[in-house]
Tab-separated table of C-alpha atoms and ligand atoms in Angstrom:
chain	number	residue	atom	x	y	z
A	1087	UNK	CA	44.891	30.942	-3.923
A	1088	UNK	CA	43.651	28.979	-1.129
A	1089	UNK	CA	40.207	29.759	-0.852
A	1090	UNK	CA	39.072	26.423	-2.028
A	1091	UNK	CA	35.520	24.901	-3.300
A	1092	UNK	CA	36.558	21.812	-2.402
A	1093	UNK	CA	36.590	18.977	0.420
A	1094	UNK	CA	37.708	15.258	-0.033
A	1095	UNK	CA	34.847	12.979	-0.329
A	1096	UNK	CA	35.124	10.060	2.788
A	1097	UNK	CA	34.440	7.483	-0.183
A	1098	UNK	CA	37.628	8.930	-1.894
A	1099	UNK	CA	39.461	10.088	1.487
A	1100	UNK	CA	40.409	5.938	2.178
A	1101	UNK	CA	41.454	5.438	-1.411
A	1102	UNK	CA	43.933	8.330	-2.014
A	1103	UNK	CA	45.134	7.496	1.436
A	1104	UNK	CA	46.397	3.933	0.666
A	1105	UNK	CA	49.939	3.239	1.231
A	1106	UNK	CA	51.413	1.897	-2.033
A	1107	UNK	CA	54.567	0.339	-2.120
A	1108	UNK	CA	56.941	0.805	-5.252
A	1109	UNK	CA	56.427	3.149	-7.620
A	1110	UNK	CA	55.616	0.716	-11.152
A	1111	UNK	CA	52.238	-0.642	-9.018
A	1112	UNK	CA	52.002	3.339	-7.995
A	1113	UNK	CA	51.213	4.416	-10.564
A	1114	UNK	CA	49.611	0.813	-12.184
A	1115	UNK	CA	47.207	1.562	-9.077
A	1116	UNK	CA	46.846	5.460	-9.735
A	1117	UNK	CA	45.083	4.472	-13.286
A	1118	UNK	CA	42.923	2.734	-11.491
A	1119	UNK	CA	41.622	5.016	-9.971
A	1120	UNK	CA	41.614	7.253	-12.793
A	1121	UNK	CA	39.484	4.392	-15.097
A	1122	UNK	CA	37.318	3.662	-12.493
A	1123	UNK	CA	36.225	7.582	-11.879
A	1124	UNK	CA	35.940	7.720	-15.766
A	1125	UNK	CA	33.184	5.494	-16.062
A	1126	UNK	CA	31.334	6.932	-13.862
A	1127	UNK	CA	32.334	10.251	-15.155
A	1128	UNK	CA	31.140	9.285	-18.548
A	1129	UNK	CA	27.656	7.757	-17.413
A	1130	UNK	CA	27.009	11.554	-15.764
A	1131	UNK	CA	24.742	14.263	-17.916
A	1132	UNK	CA	24.312	16.877	-14.968
A	1133	UNK	CA	26.846	19.312	-15.340
A	1134	UNK	CA	27.769	20.142	-11.627
A	1135	UNK	CA	27.552	16.517	-11.022
A	1136	UNK	CA	30.246	15.272	-13.175
A	1137	UNK	CA	32.132	18.959	-12.263
A	1138	UNK	CA	32.488	17.063	-8.914
A	1139	UNK	CA	32.707	13.483	-10.362
A	1140	UNK	CA	36.126	15.493	-12.053
A	1141	UNK	CA	36.923	17.311	-9.258
A	1142	UNK	CA	37.274	13.624	-7.143
A	1143	UNK	CA	39.015	11.530	-9.803
A	1144	UNK	CA	41.398	14.186	-9.874
A	1145	UNK	CA	42.204	14.056	-6.174
A	1146	UNK	CA	42.430	10.500	-5.812
A	1147	UNK	CA	44.801	10.456	-8.337
A	1148	UNK	CA	46.912	13.056	-7.964
A	1149	UNK	CA	46.513	11.774	-3.908
A	1150	UNK	CA	46.253	15.288	-2.911
A	1151	UNK	CA	44.992	16.882	0.410
A	1152	UNK	CA	43.069	19.509	-2.035
A	1153	UNK	CA	42.175	19.453	-5.128
A	1154	UNK	CA	39.518	22.822	-6.631
A	1155	UNK	CA	38.044	22.344	-10.651
A	1156	UNK	CA	37.570	26.092	-12.210
A	1157	UNK	CA	35.601	26.035	-15.185
A	1158	UNK	CA	35.455	29.445	-17.000
A	1159	UNK	CA	32.361	31.842	-17.086
A	1160	UNK	CA	32.777	32.990	-20.626
A	1161	UNK	CA	29.340	35.499	-20.417
A	1162	UNK	CA	31.743	37.456	-17.114
A	1163	UNK	CA	35.109	36.303	-17.859
A	1164	UNK	CA	35.274	34.439	-15.380
A	1165	UNK	CA	36.797	31.049	-13.501
A	1166	UNK	CA	34.446	29.612	-10.768
A	1167	UNK	CA	34.448	26.338	-8.486
A	1168	UNK	CA	31.288	24.539	-8.086
A	1169	UNK	CA	30.050	24.847	-4.454
A	1170	UNK	CA	30.299	21.781	-2.100
A	1171	UNK	CA	29.959	19.939	1.083
A	1172	UNK	CA	28.885	23.547	2.561
A	1173	UNK	CA	31.555	25.531	0.850
A	1174	UNK	CA	29.604	28.036	-1.759
A	1175	UNK	CA	30.806	28.528	-5.211
A	1176	UNK	CA	33.761	30.583	-5.663
A	1177	UNK	CA	34.400	32.737	-8.396
A	1178	UNK	CA	37.730	34.962	-8.937
A	1179	UNK	CA	38.252	37.004	-12.827
A	1180	UNK	CA	39.521	34.763	-14.878
A	1181	UNK	CA	43.307	35.825	-15.317
A	1182	UNK	CA	43.943	35.814	-11.610
A	1183	UNK	CA	46.243	34.008	-9.652
A	1184	UNK	CA	48.031	29.923	-10.850
A	1185	UNK	CA	45.267	29.289	-12.633
A	1186	UNK	CA	44.809	32.422	-14.859
A	1187	UNK	CA	49.025	32.066	-15.808
A	1188	UNK	CA	48.096	28.043	-16.336
A	1189	UNK	CA	45.186	28.809	-18.729
A	1190	UNK	CA	46.791	32.502	-20.598
A	1191	UNK	CA	49.946	30.035	-21.452
A	1192	UNK	CA	48.347	26.895	-22.222
A	1193	UNK	CA	51.370	25.232	-19.728
A	1194	UNK	CA	50.715	22.560	-16.910
A	1195	UNK	CA	52.705	24.543	-13.284
A	1196	UNK	CA	54.350	22.024	-10.885
A	1197	UNK	CA	55.101	24.418	-7.836
A	1198	UNK	CA	57.336	21.628	-5.566
A	1199	UNK	CA	57.875	24.888	-3.313
A	1200	UNK	CA	55.163	27.269	-2.409
A	1201	UNK	CA	56.439	29.332	-0.133
A	1202	UNK	CA	59.485	30.029	-2.169
A	1203	UNK	CA	58.081	30.110	-5.174
A	1204	UNK	CA	57.450	34.063	-6.461
A	1205	UNK	CA	54.088	33.070	-8.200
A	1206	UNK	CA	52.116	31.753	-5.780
A	1207	UNK	CA	50.684	34.272	-3.456
A	1208	UNK	CA	51.756	33.344	-0.072
A	1209	UNK	CA	49.486	36.068	1.876
A	1210	UNK	CA	47.064	33.670	0.833
A	1211	UNK	CA	47.828	30.987	3.207
A	1212	UNK	CA	47.919	33.445	6.179
A	1213	UNK	CA	44.470	34.468	5.718
A	1214	UNK	CA	42.805	30.696	5.730
A	1215	UNK	CA	45.306	29.605	8.182
A	1216	UNK	CA	46.030	26.604	5.828
A	1217	UNK	CA	49.497	25.353	5.019
A	1218	UNK	CA	50.238	25.319	1.149
A	1219	UNK	CA	53.133	23.696	0.360
A	1220	UNK	CA	52.896	22.445	-3.039
A	1221	UNK	CA	50.748	22.245	-6.136
A	1222	UNK	CA	49.652	21.980	-9.199
A	1223	UNK	CA	47.343	24.017	-12.056
A	1224	UNK	CA	46.705	21.784	-14.812
A	1225	UNK	CA	43.797	23.550	-17.529
A	1226	UNK	CA	42.154	21.902	-20.054
A	1227	UNK	CA	40.675	22.358	-23.026
A	1228	UNK	CA	38.108	21.700	-25.718
A	1229	UNK	CA	38.311	19.127	-28.857
A	1230	UNK	CA	38.944	23.436	-30.987
A	1231	UNK	CA	42.260	24.226	-28.190
A	1232	UNK	CA	39.598	26.550	-26.319
A	1233	UNK	CA	40.029	26.372	-22.858
A	1234	UNK	CA	37.229	24.932	-20.513
A	1235	UNK	CA	38.987	25.112	-17.086
A	1236	UNK	CA	41.891	24.125	-15.092
A	1237	UNK	CA	42.719	21.813	-12.005
A	1238	UNK	CA	44.010	22.892	-9.360
A	1239	UNK	CA	45.683	20.573	-6.493
A	1240	UNK	CA	46.829	21.289	-3.599
A	1241	UNK	CA	49.690	19.324	-1.175
A	1242	UNK	CA	50.400	15.310	-1.418
A	1243	UNK	CA	49.111	13.230	1.504
A	1244	UNK	CA	52.631	11.835	1.668
A	1245	UNK	CA	55.339	12.904	3.667
A	1246	UNK	CA	56.804	15.701	2.483
A	1247	UNK	CA	53.973	16.313	0.463
A	1248	UNK	CA	55.654	17.422	-2.685
A	1249	UNK	CA	54.501	16.521	-5.828
A	1250	UNK	CA	56.751	15.016	-8.705
A	1251	UNK	CA	56.936	15.446	-12.467
A	1252	UNK	CA	55.140	11.446	-12.714
A	1253	UNK	CA	52.116	13.439	-11.381
A	1254	UNK	CA	52.265	16.308	-13.367
A	1255	UNK	CA	52.672	13.332	-15.784
A	1256	UNK	CA	49.360	11.507	-15.072
A	1257	UNK	CA	47.280	14.286	-14.241
A	1258	UNK	CA	47.452	15.246	-17.351
A	1259	UNK	CA	45.530	12.327	-18.566
A	1260	UNK	CA	43.040	12.837	-15.884
A	1261	UNK	CA	43.532	17.387	-17.471
A	1262	UNK	CA	42.737	16.058	-21.308
A	1263	UNK	CA	39.931	13.500	-19.924
A	1264	UNK	CA	37.989	15.777	-18.290
A	1265	UNK	CA	38.100	18.604	-21.321
A	1266	UNK	CA	36.259	16.341	-22.972
A	1267	UNK	CA	33.878	14.684	-20.443
A	1268	UNK	CA	33.683	18.717	-20.038
A	1269	UNK	CA	32.572	20.022	-24.169
A	1270	UNK	CA	30.434	16.981	-24.069
A	1271	UNK	CA	27.948	17.137	-20.853
A	1272	UNK	CA	28.263	21.479	-21.592
A	1273	UNK	CA	26.832	20.655	-25.328
A	1274	UNK	CA	24.578	18.254	-24.334
A	1275	UNK	CA	23.095	20.882	-21.926
A	1276	UNK	CA	22.860	23.382	-24.581
A	1277	UNK	CA	20.938	20.531	-26.558
A	1278	UNK	CA	18.580	20.487	-23.349
A	1279	UNK	CA	18.743	23.750	-23.198
A	1280	UNK	CA	17.910	24.698	-26.804
A	1281	UNK	CA	14.523	21.445	-26.419
A	1282	UNK	CA	13.153	22.755	-23.417
A	1283	UNK	CA	12.409	26.039	-24.927
A	1284	UNK	CA	11.481	24.490	-27.590
A	1285	UNK	CA	8.929	22.351	-25.429
A	1286	UNK	CA	6.789	25.948	-23.722
A	1287	UNK	CA	6.880	27.415	-26.841
A	1288	UNK	CA	4.639	25.155	-28.408
A	1289	UNK	CA	2.795	23.992	-25.355
A	1290	UNK	CA	2.112	27.512	-25.250
A	1291	UNK	CA	0.723	27.746	-29.452
A	1292	UNK	CA	-1.918	24.570	-28.768
A	1293	UNK	CA	-2.615	25.917	-25.789
A	1294	UNK	CA	-4.051	29.698	-27.130
A	1295	UNK	CA	-5.694	27.292	-29.231
A	1296	UNK	CA	-7.652	24.851	-27.919
A	1297	UNK	CA	-10.619	26.034	-25.308
A	1298	UNK	CA	-10.242	22.883	-23.244
A	1299	UNK	CA	-6.111	23.130	-21.703
A	1300	UNK	CA	-6.408	26.338	-19.850
A	1301	UNK	CA	-3.640	25.147	-17.072
A	1302	UNK	CA	-4.153	21.343	-17.773
A	1303	UNK	CA	-0.976	20.974	-19.236
A	1304	UNK	CA	1.082	22.598	-16.451
A	1305	UNK	CA	-1.186	19.840	-14.079
A	1306	UNK	CA	-0.972	16.971	-15.657
A	1307	UNK	CA	3.027	17.639	-16.134
A	1308	UNK	CA	2.975	18.536	-12.311
A	1309	UNK	CA	1.212	15.060	-11.770
A	1310	UNK	CA	3.508	13.108	-13.687
A	1311	UNK	CA	6.533	14.170	-11.722
A	1312	UNK	CA	5.252	13.253	-8.254
A	1313	UNK	CA	3.947	9.593	-9.469
A	1314	UNK	CA	6.966	8.788	-11.563
A	1315	UNK	CA	9.076	10.096	-7.857
A	1316	UNK	CA	6.279	7.755	-5.767
A	1317	UNK	CA	6.244	4.596	-7.805
A	1318	UNK	CA	11.083	4.918	-7.275
A	1319	UNK	CA	11.713	6.469	-10.826
A	1320	UNK	CA	14.723	8.909	-10.632
A	1321	UNK	CA	15.090	12.478	-10.191
A	1322	UNK	CA	16.606	12.749	-13.180
A	1323	UNK	CA	13.698	10.639	-15.159
A	1324	UNK	CA	11.221	12.073	-13.329
A	1325	UNK	CA	12.427	15.528	-14.472
A	1326	UNK	CA	12.330	14.417	-18.083
A	1327	UNK	CA	8.253	13.788	-17.759
A	1328	UNK	CA	7.651	16.480	-16.336
A	1329	UNK	CA	8.991	18.379	-19.456
A	1330	UNK	CA	7.040	16.257	-22.264
A	1331	UNK	CA	4.245	14.498	-20.520
A	1332	UNK	CA	2.802	18.266	-21.436
A	1333	UNK	CA	2.920	17.983	-25.438
A	1334	UNK	CA	0.890	14.794	-25.140
A	1335	UNK	CA	-2.028	16.321	-27.322
A	1336	UNK	CA	0.453	18.639	-29.316
A	1337	UNK	CA	-0.691	16.611	-32.306
A	1338	UNK	CA	-4.284	18.378	-31.372
A	1339	UNK	CA	-3.009	20.867	-33.892
A	1340	UNK	CA	-4.339	19.012	-36.889
A	1341	UNK	CA	-7.882	18.584	-35.629
A	1342	UNK	CA	-10.097	21.342	-36.967
A	1343	UNK	CA	-11.461	23.885	-34.369
A	1344	UNK	CA	-14.939	22.957	-34.737
A	1345	UNK	CA	-13.992	18.892	-33.713
A	1346	UNK	CA	-11.829	20.088	-31.153
A	1347	UNK	CA	-14.349	22.595	-29.769
A	1348	UNK	CA	-17.245	20.619	-30.022
A	1349	UNK	CA	-19.531	20.568	-26.960
A	1350	UNK	CA	-21.350	17.487	-27.733
A	1351	UNK	CA	-20.354	13.972	-28.002
A	1352	UNK	CA	-18.246	13.160	-30.635
A	1353	UNK	CA	-19.760	11.374	-33.912
A	1354	UNK	CA	-17.803	7.458	-34.431
A	1355	UNK	CA	-16.482	9.617	-36.932
A	1356	UNK	CA	-14.743	12.479	-35.626
A	1357	UNK	CA	-13.681	10.962	-32.589
A	1358	UNK	CA	-11.899	8.374	-35.315
A	1359	UNK	CA	-10.191	12.065	-36.335
A	1360	UNK	CA	-9.414	12.696	-32.753
A	1361	UNK	CA	-7.671	9.315	-32.221
A	1362	UNK	CA	-5.019	10.902	-34.983
A	1363	UNK	CA	-3.552	13.076	-32.643
A	1364	UNK	CA	-1.645	10.462	-30.524
A	1365	UNK	CA	-0.119	10.099	-34.672
A	1366	UNK	CA	-0.059	13.424	-35.595
A	1367	UNK	CA	2.124	14.256	-32.168
A	1368	UNK	CA	4.386	11.082	-32.690
A	1369	UNK	CA	4.886	12.253	-36.174
A	1370	UNK	CA	6.090	15.987	-34.619
A	1371	UNK	CA	8.885	14.265	-32.448
A	1372	UNK	CA	10.172	11.334	-33.880
A	1373	UNK	CA	12.737	13.007	-36.261
A	1374	UNK	CA	14.402	15.154	-33.640
A	1375	UNK	CA	17.780	12.758	-32.004
A	1376	UNK	CA	18.000	13.697	-27.832
A	1377	UNK	CA	16.719	12.328	-25.027
A	1378	UNK	CA	13.687	15.065	-24.951
A	1379	UNK	CA	12.513	14.798	-28.047
A	1380	UNK	CA	12.250	11.179	-28.402
A	1381	UNK	CA	10.731	11.051	-24.636
A	1382	UNK	CA	8.257	13.501	-26.612
A	1383	UNK	CA	7.480	11.328	-29.197
A	1384	UNK	CA	6.452	7.833	-27.082
A	1385	UNK	CA	4.262	10.059	-24.800
A	1386	UNK	CA	2.159	11.524	-27.292
A	1387	UNK	CA	2.159	8.029	-29.138
A	1388	UNK	CA	1.481	5.794	-26.378
A	1389	UNK	CA	-0.910	8.094	-23.949
A	1390	UNK	CA	-4.063	6.738	-25.175
A	1391	UNK	CA	-2.662	3.153	-24.639
A	1392	UNK	CA	-4.132	1.100	-22.478
A	1393	UNK	CA	-2.884	-1.433	-19.765
A	1394	UNK	CA	-5.404	-3.903	-20.945
A	1395	UNK	CA	-3.901	-3.388	-24.820
A	1396	UNK	CA	-8.513	-2.198	-25.634
A	1397	UNK	CA	-6.258	1.468	-26.124
A	1398	UNK	CA	-5.371	2.897	-29.432
A	1399	UNK	CA	-3.681	4.307	-32.003
A	1400	UNK	CA	-1.615	0.436	-31.395
A	1401	UNK	CA	-3.516	-1.301	-28.538
A	1402	UNK	CA	-0.068	-2.341	-26.798
A	1403	UNK	CA	-0.373	-3.543	-23.487
A	1404	UNK	CA	1.364	-4.087	-20.326
A	1405	UNK	CA	4.484	-2.678	-19.694
A	1406	UNK	CA	5.466	-2.421	-24.008
A	1407	UNK	CA	3.242	0.407	-23.119
A	1408	UNK	CA	6.598	3.393	-21.954
A	1409	UNK	CA	6.298	3.797	-18.272
A	1410	UNK	CA	5.863	7.562	-19.679
A	1411	UNK	CA	3.249	6.888	-21.399
A	1412	UNK	CA	1.187	4.591	-18.141
A	1413	UNK	CA	1.815	7.835	-15.659
A	1414	UNK	CA	1.039	10.876	-18.541
A	1415	UNK	CA	-2.525	8.510	-19.562
A	1416	UNK	CA	-3.066	8.602	-15.999
A	1417	UNK	CA	-2.374	11.980	-14.643
A	1418	UNK	CA	-3.832	13.258	-17.980
A	1419	UNK	CA	-7.576	11.446	-17.532
A	1420	UNK	CA	-7.649	12.209	-13.757
A	1421	UNK	CA	-7.373	15.979	-15.168
A	1422	UNK	CA	-9.787	15.725	-17.648
A	1423	UNK	CA	-11.590	14.139	-15.082
A	1424	UNK	CA	-11.463	16.072	-13.221
A	1425	UNK	CA	-12.352	19.364	-14.771
A	1426	UNK	CA	-14.729	20.617	-16.883
A	1427	UNK	CA	-14.182	19.948	-20.349
A	1428	UNK	CA	-16.625	21.514	-23.309
A	1429	UNK	CA	-18.198	18.712	-24.280
A	1430	UNK	CA	-18.480	17.746	-19.964
A	1431	UNK	CA	-18.940	18.767	-16.127
A	1432	UNK	CA	-15.847	18.305	-13.396
A	1433	UNK	CA	-17.014	15.425	-11.832
A	1434	UNK	CA	-16.274	15.067	-7.902
A	1435	UNK	CA	-12.970	13.515	-6.660
A	1436	UNK	CA	-14.497	10.588	-5.118
A	1437	UNK	CA	-16.186	9.259	-8.753
A	1438	UNK	CA	-12.837	10.418	-10.185
A	1439	UNK	CA	-10.875	7.742	-7.743
A	1440	UNK	CA	-13.593	4.972	-8.015
A	1441	UNK	CA	-13.378	5.138	-12.069
A	1442	UNK	CA	-9.677	4.819	-11.306
A	1443	UNK	CA	-10.131	1.367	-8.607
A	1444	UNK	CA	-12.347	0.156	-11.671
A	1445	UNK	CA	-9.810	0.897	-14.673
A	1446	UNK	CA	-7.575	-0.076	-12.777
A	1447	UNK	CA	-5.229	-2.941	-14.442
A	1448	UNK	CA	-8.174	-2.517	-17.702
A	1449	UNK	CA	-7.490	0.977	-18.849
A	1450	UNK	CA	-4.554	2.115	-16.088
A	1451	UNK	CA	-1.386	0.355	-14.812
A	1452	UNK	CA	-2.098	-1.271	-11.377
A	1453	UNK	CA	0.967	0.146	-9.793
A	1454	UNK	CA	0.057	3.682	-10.400
A	1455	UNK	CA	-3.206	3.431	-9.492
A	1456	UNK	CA	-1.480	2.784	-6.244
A	1457	UNK	CA	0.494	5.358	-6.214
A	1458	UNK	CA	-2.363	8.090	-7.195
A	1459	UNK	CA	-4.267	6.848	-4.145
A	1460	UNK	CA	-1.462	7.429	-2.042
A	1461	UNK	CA	-0.485	10.187	-3.487
A	1462	UNK	CA	-3.655	11.818	-3.272
A	1463	UNK	CA	-3.665	15.295	-1.067
A	1464	UNK	CA	-0.413	15.851	-3.227
A	1465	UNK	CA	-2.017	15.878	-6.567
A	1466	UNK	CA	-5.091	17.663	-4.623
A	1467	UNK	CA	-2.761	20.064	-3.511
A	1468	UNK	CA	-1.561	20.912	-7.047
A	1469	UNK	CA	-5.115	21.397	-8.451
A	1470	UNK	CA	-5.119	23.785	-6.112
A	1471	UNK	CA	-2.336	25.886	-7.383
A	1472	UNK	CA	-3.128	25.906	-10.815
A	1473	UNK	CA	-6.655	25.789	-10.333
A	1474	UNK	CA	-9.006	27.629	-13.576
A	1475	UNK	CA	-9.938	31.181	-13.391
A	1476	UNK	CA	-13.716	31.105	-12.586
A	1477	UNK	CA	-16.158	31.154	-14.897
A	1478	UNK	CA	-13.404	29.536	-17.484
A	1479	UNK	CA	-15.712	28.629	-19.875
B	2256	C2E	P1	-9.638	14.742	-23.016
B	2256	C2E	O1	-10.723	15.588	-22.890
B	2256	C2E	O2	-8.289	15.874	-22.601
B	2256	C2E	O3	-9.318	13.843	-22.529
B	2256	C2E	C1	-8.258	12.577	-22.427
B	2256	C2E	C2	-9.626	11.813	-21.752
B	2256	C2E	O4	-9.746	11.716	-20.330
B	2256	C2E	C3	-9.713	10.967	-22.351
B	2256	C2E	O5	-9.227	10.183	-23.952
B	2256	C2E	C4	-10.768	9.541	-21.634
B	2256	C2E	O6	-10.198	8.951	-21.492
B	2256	C2E	C5	-10.871	10.648	-20.363
B	2256	C2E	N1	-11.905	11.116	-20.300
B	2256	C2E	C6	-12.084	12.536	-20.586
B	2256	C2E	N2	-13.659	12.866	-20.524
B	2256	C2E	C7	-14.292	11.598	-19.524
B	2256	C2E	C8	-15.683	11.146	-19.671
B	2256	C2E	O7	-16.560	11.694	-19.139
B	2256	C2E	N3	-15.191	9.850	-18.930
B	2256	C2E	C9	-14.811	8.889	-18.794
B	2256	C2E	N4	-15.315	7.705	-18.519
B	2256	C2E	N5	-13.467	8.874	-19.518
B	2256	C2E	C10	-12.918	10.289	-19.980
B	2256	C2E	P2	-9.916	9.846	-24.853
B	2256	C2E	O8	-11.749	9.231	-24.816
B	2256	C2E	O9	-9.910	9.004	-26.158
B	2256	C2E	O10	-9.854	11.299	-25.718
B	2256	C2E	C11	-9.074	12.201	-26.626
B	2256	C2E	C12	-9.831	13.210	-26.683
B	2256	C2E	O11	-10.844	13.311	-27.234
B	2256	C2E	C13	-9.893	13.959	-25.375
B	2256	C2E	O12	-9.021	14.576	-24.459
B	2256	C2E	C14	-10.869	15.119	-25.896
B	2256	C2E	O13	-10.363	15.742	-26.712
B	2256	C2E	C15	-11.589	14.369	-27.404
B	2256	C2E	N6	-12.609	14.174	-26.525
B	2256	C2E	C16	-13.339	12.733	-26.315
B	2256	C2E	N7	-14.542	12.689	-26.191
B	2256	C2E	C17	-14.963	13.886	-26.263
B	2256	C2E	C18	-16.715	14.346	-26.000
B	2256	C2E	O14	-17.652	13.550	-26.066
B	2256	C2E	N8	-16.683	15.507	-27.145
B	2256	C2E	C19	-15.386	15.928	-27.593
B	2256	C2E	N9	-16.108	17.543	-27.858
B	2256	C2E	N10	-14.500	15.905	-26.983
B	2256	C2E	C20	-14.376	14.881	-26.880
B	2257	SIN	C1	-1.124	20.990	-25.390
B	2257	SIN	O1	-0.119	19.787	-26.088
B	2257	SIN	O2	-0.235	21.388	-25.021
B	2257	SIN	C2	-2.197	21.007	-25.555
B	2257	SIN	C3	-3.356	20.288	-27.199
B	2257	SIN	C4	-4.415	20.942	-27.366
B	2257	SIN	O3	-5.012	20.025	-26.054
B	2257	SIN	O4	-4.844	21.387	-27.772
B	2258	SIN	C1	9.024	2.166	-26.688
B	2258	SIN	O1	8.037	1.864	-25.889
B	2258	SIN	O2	9.745	2.810	-26.462
B	2258	SIN	C2	7.868	2.060	-27.846
B	2258	SIN	C3	8.023	0.447	-27.952
B	2258	SIN	C4	7.378	0.054	-28.538
B	2258	SIN	O3	7.042	0.668	-29.933
B	2258	SIN	O4	5.412	-0.037	-28.385
B	2259	FE	FE1	-4.706	12.902	-26.015
């Protein structure tokens, strides 16, 4: 029962050991802790990190020595904790131990003296050398009343280490908040997963049609990611961009093969039609809600806009152009120039970089040209690894 995958995080340790005088101010103080954590939790989309935050909240509010969040894995009928601070994830059968009991009964459990309670497996303390005195286990549910998991909180950090009924009530609030936060993050993750799969499929379809692309879309994805991190975008945004930047040319599905794969220069008329791929791409994605689809829409729409306003389809400029589209533009043109196309030979890298210097502040966002120069070794390595097969044309 003491196989915990959790430990106190240093920042919250101080908060939780604060000595609070009267019991009234104590509850108020605990509520403040709860609200402080709730704000953090509301902003978190990544499920593992969210579970960590929920655990920290439970631990701080209960003023517990240890707190684990157990999440139900329907597929395997198991409960798991999230790995933390050097401890591996722990999995147990979903009906095992006090966690299983709380979940099946749908009731929180408060144990004041663990070793005197028949429900507690005293041998587990012997195995780990940890002394469990008092424990609370609180299940939490989704909106339909289906169990999602539970809190397990051990040993209050007061001299007698015993949790009270008022601690149990307070933790009931925490558990109900945790259930809502988890449910919405899980739904969000499901939607994003579906969208991710859809995007990959779409990319494959487009690629199989155009003679031009080959590994192009994968390289653009990786270049975009590297550039995004270089200019300081958060990891989450860089990952999102990596997912959507390969979709920038999806609108080319509307372009006839005769134009798309034309060996020579395009006529003015053909190029006018070609330009519509930005708007067509935007139309494909714009109807869907969600971060993934709306980012894909913006990138498809804006990747041929130029920093100085001479691009298409709208001629917007500077920071009016979404940062994802500015990054994709650099990645796309770099790859277009450095690769062979039906209509052009591959350029040597020196010539490619010369163009970027010339177009710094004209076609391209200056900070991104600087980032490209700074990351060139990484970019060239990606190019090496995602090479088009020899004799591609
Ligand atoms: P793409 O081949 O993926 O090229 C993307 C962008 O890379 C181009 O956008 C352009 O900004 C840059 N780029 C590619 N090749 C060159 C080049 O030789 N010189 C310079 N300075 N920049 C280059 P752009 O021009 O808006 O073209 C959009 C798409 O239209 C191209 O995507 C390609 O599919 C098509 N396209 C453009 N020009 C021609 C052409 O002469 N012949 C054919 N068959 N298709 C063309
Ligand atoms: C793609 O977006 O997957 C490439 C589209 C194309 O060049 O046809
Ligand atoms: C965007 O960058 O999010 C779109 C704004 C625009 O219409 O330029
Ligand atoms: Fe394009």
